[in-house]
DNA sequence: ATAGGTTTTGTCAAGCTTTTGTACAT
DNA sequence: ATGTACAAAAGCTTGACAAAACCTAT
């Protein structure tokens, strides 16, 4: 669209506002600041058309002329649609500056615009990855990491509430011994829940014997163990093999691999948490 | 929304309160403290609209003008309630004084403090009952009832997001023709969802032919119809019988009864929404 | 809820008792003692409505007016303390048999009958103590302990949501290095929050340097460290002393003692979590 | 239950000012 | 195009009024 400058008559025709009134609005409220021809004629651009139409809309909505003009001029782009990305950044920023309230608000906003899957896959997982990476690069302190984890953990546990109810198959979830990162496992649990599964969750750093005991009590359809520390699963292989004899067993996280899992009689879940949940859900219909 | 200051005439138009009365309330009770133009005209903001609506609602509920004004002005208490009961009252209060922000906060609070089942069964269902009763007694204005319903509906729909995903059995939900009260059915859907079911929701006032068509397309495990208006199901009986031949059919709400349901080849769901959801969930394991 | 005072006509409408009779009951039996407007009009509150309805019920049950009034005024206050114990047992039982849904329900019930302080002091703290004791005696498996901790943690973090909002003094909370039991600290935080404080929470196993860094960023009014493992604080004493120079410091949990705390320039918080929170709150008005 | 007086509150009016769309003269 | 003028619409303040609701006392 070429820069179409029009004179006042044309502006009047396009907006339906009488010429005199356009001049009055300019004079009284400074609504428009048209360029001028050498001879003094007013020249309006497309923005001016929008401005006049906005002015009219404001008048129609009941504002007085003075107020309508003020509102029109103040009408800086309304942030009508806060996108997913913005809210994510807001969440990240709030967590980093220890602002819990703002983080909760950002979380609320995310929950109100996104589905659970989107929240988990497009927001939380990338955020946690990023957090980890920056922590490794020393860009973030342990305090910030702790603070953020606790806020996120609180929200995830909130979403998890009641996740062992229903009629679906049951999964028993636990972190390997020594493993402290429970958040990925929590996310996995929520994803599996959204496939209709029932979740029993033992959380971080669960001794192998406890997993076995819980499995014997609950008789889950599958057991899923998570471990990120390299070598975390190695000493467990014999026990896992025994457990896998009785219940389908899955190993996930960086501590697992296809080879290690098969050595333990288990199946390996690769990196993508949501995909892993889908895999488990589909394989045990 | 651009912060639009309006003059007294527009405020009157938006609230239905005569101009003179608005001035009288300001003079006598200090209900409003409008800004002024240089020339002395009163300028009101959005909060003032809420204040006037609240004042009117208080009057409708039987308070004298002086008391209504006092209650209106007092009704901005910030609070951080912890007990379920307190949060519930907070929600009710916020909804009645048209304070959407506070209502959303109370809702968030409730969600963070209670289980979904409790929120539905111990908070929302009693609240909606109470709302209806007070509306019938004229203690509450139509505007308040509408406002409250819409806020609640918005939150429930938010909670419902993605409820047709997963691997559980599918239920098709609809209100009978002419039936406008969709909130009970929404609550039923959420309760059923918490049992791991997938929900397909057609909402208020769904023509019988649409239900049949959706049922043939989706092949749900059950179809649930809701009706509160007495006699709402009566003309549908032949069609329902045909539908029930193909799919298990449930009828709920005051318009249904054991006799009517069996005449339609369906099962009757009694008054307690959460119990009804449990019944359906268990019967179709 | 805005305390709405109503005039005699509305009271009559709400109770179905004629205006003259209401005045007569007041004059003859002192049934009501309404406030008055400057002009002399009677003003009744919600309790008065209840009183009149009770009076009517008493009359209907055959009492004479004078007797009915006396009975009404002798009105009783009832309380439900039985439910607390039952719900507590229900919670404990559900957690031990890995029944998350039932545990959540029990939690909801507790929240609906108890205040936060009661919940923390009379239910959770005793329960956690008991859990620990039974774990030591081998009556309970690690799996059960883990499972229960995670459910409780989820609820506590839910109650904590937004706890750094407001205008009160700020407290920075963290567990000592190596310390994994964050629940007591969480409870302490909630208790302190109920005194109007703002909480910044770093959670389990926080390195000393991180605490210092967070303290320098947030400038809290106090720092509180928790440690249960004997000797957990010992290697930290020099660093703590330095931290205590800048910010009031409190040490709590079995790892602390009056001597150790004073050696670190800090104050010792003794075993009772709720009392400790009260102490901190009062000492920093 | 009634009578006679008071308070409360919604509504109206008079007289004047401000705001704003439109018109007209230069 | 500019500047001024003008009148209708909307608003302001003060004051008053009457119906409804309420009071006390008989």
Short mmCIF file of C-alpha atoms in Angstrom, two decimals, chain B residues 5-106:
data_model
loop_
_atom_site.label_atom_id
_atom_site.label_comp_id
_atom_site.label_asym_id
_atom_site.label_seq_id
_atom_site.Cartn_x
_atom_site.Cartn_y
_atom_site.Cartn_z
CA UNK B 5 -14.08 8.02 31.82
CA UNK B 6 -17.76 8.61 31.27
CA UNK B 7 -20.10 11.38 32.27
CA UNK B 8 -23.11 11.01 34.45
CA UNK B 9 -25.58 10.43 31.63
CA UNK B 10 -23.64 7.46 30.32
CA UNK B 11 -23.22 6.08 33.80
CA UNK B 12 -26.97 6.32 34.16
CA UNK B 13 -27.46 4.53 30.87
CA UNK B 14 -25.06 1.77 31.85
CA UNK B 15 -26.58 1.17 35.24
CA UNK B 16 -30.20 2.07 34.75
CA UNK B 17 -30.11 4.49 37.64
CA UNK B 18 -31.54 7.98 37.01
CA UNK B 19 -29.08 10.84 36.91
CA UNK B 20 -30.66 12.66 39.82
CA UNK B 21 -30.46 9.59 41.96
CA UNK B 22 -26.79 9.12 41.18
CA UNK B 23 -26.14 12.64 42.35
CA UNK B 24 -28.29 12.11 45.43
CA UNK B 25 -26.33 8.97 46.37
CA UNK B 26 -23.12 10.86 45.99
CA UNK B 27 -24.34 13.79 48.06
CA UNK B 28 -26.03 11.80 50.79
CA UNK B 29 -23.86 8.72 51.17
CA UNK B 30 -20.64 9.55 49.39
CA UNK B 31 -21.19 6.49 47.25
CA UNK B 32 -19.17 7.92 44.39
CA UNK B 33 -16.33 10.37 44.24
CA UNK B 34 -16.06 11.14 40.56
CA UNK B 35 -13.23 13.11 39.03
CA UNK B 36 -14.24 16.36 37.41
CA UNK B 37 -13.59 18.09 34.13
CA UNK B 38 -12.13 21.60 34.34
CA UNK B 39 -15.68 22.82 33.82
CA UNK B 40 -17.04 20.74 36.68
CA UNK B 41 -18.63 17.77 34.92
CA UNK B 42 -18.42 14.50 36.80
CA UNK B 43 -16.26 11.76 35.29
CA UNK B 44 -16.73 8.14 36.31
CA UNK B 45 -14.51 5.11 35.75
CA UNK B 46 -15.29 1.42 35.45
CA UNK B 47 -15.13 0.82 39.17
CA UNK B 48 -17.89 3.33 39.63
CA UNK B 49 -20.13 1.32 37.34
CA UNK B 50 -19.50 -1.72 39.51
CA UNK B 51 -20.16 0.32 42.62
CA UNK B 52 -23.52 1.52 41.34
CA UNK B 53 -24.54 -1.98 40.25
CA UNK B 54 -23.59 -3.30 43.65
CA UNK B 55 -25.58 -0.54 45.30
CA UNK B 56 -28.60 -1.51 43.25
CA UNK B 57 -28.14 -5.16 44.07
CA UNK B 58 -27.96 -4.35 47.75
CA UNK B 59 -31.13 -2.33 47.48
CA UNK B 60 -32.84 -5.20 45.71
CA UNK B 61 -31.90 -7.50 48.53
CA UNK B 62 -33.85 -5.32 50.93
CA UNK B 63 -31.30 -3.00 52.47
CA UNK B 64 -32.21 0.63 53.04
CA UNK B 65 -30.39 3.09 50.84
CA UNK B 66 -28.09 4.23 53.62
CA UNK B 67 -27.21 0.67 54.57
CA UNK B 68 -26.85 -0.43 50.98
CA UNK B 69 -24.36 2.36 50.42
CA UNK B 70 -22.42 1.47 53.52
CA UNK B 71 -22.30 -2.19 52.53
CA UNK B 72 -21.25 -1.27 49.00
CA UNK B 73 -18.40 0.89 50.19
CA UNK B 74 -17.29 -1.69 52.73
CA UNK B 75 -17.26 -4.45 50.15
CA UNK B 76 -13.64 -4.18 49.05
CA UNK B 77 -12.00 -6.16 51.78
CA UNK B 78 -8.78 -7.85 50.68
CA UNK B 79 -8.38 -11.21 52.27
CA UNK B 80 -6.30 -14.32 52.19
CA UNK B 81 -8.59 -16.99 53.46
CA UNK B 82 -7.41 -20.48 54.14
CA UNK B 83 -10.44 -22.42 55.24
CA UNK B 84 -12.61 -23.81 52.55
CA UNK B 85 -15.63 -22.06 53.99
CA UNK B 86 -13.93 -18.71 54.01
CA UNK B 87 -12.85 -19.07 50.41
CA UNK B 88 -16.35 -20.02 49.45
CA UNK B 89 -17.81 -16.96 51.09
CA UNK B 90 -15.16 -14.89 49.43
CA UNK B 91 -16.16 -16.27 46.06
CA UNK B 92 -19.85 -15.69 46.71
CA UNK B 93 -19.24 -12.17 47.93
CA UNK B 94 -17.07 -11.26 44.99
CA UNK B 95 -19.59 -12.62 42.51
CA UNK B 96 -22.41 -10.70 44.13
CA UNK B 97 -20.65 -7.40 44.03
CA UNK B 98 -19.63 -7.88 40.40
CA UNK B 99 -15.98 -8.05 41.32
CA UNK B 100 -14.63 -10.37 38.68
CA UNK B 101 -11.00 -10.05 39.62
CA UNK B 102 -11.68 -10.98 43.22
CA UNK B 103 -13.88 -13.85 42.10
CA UNK B 104 -11.13 -15.24 39.92
CA UNK B 105 -8.68 -14.93 42.77
CA UNK B 106 -11.04 -16.76 45.09
#
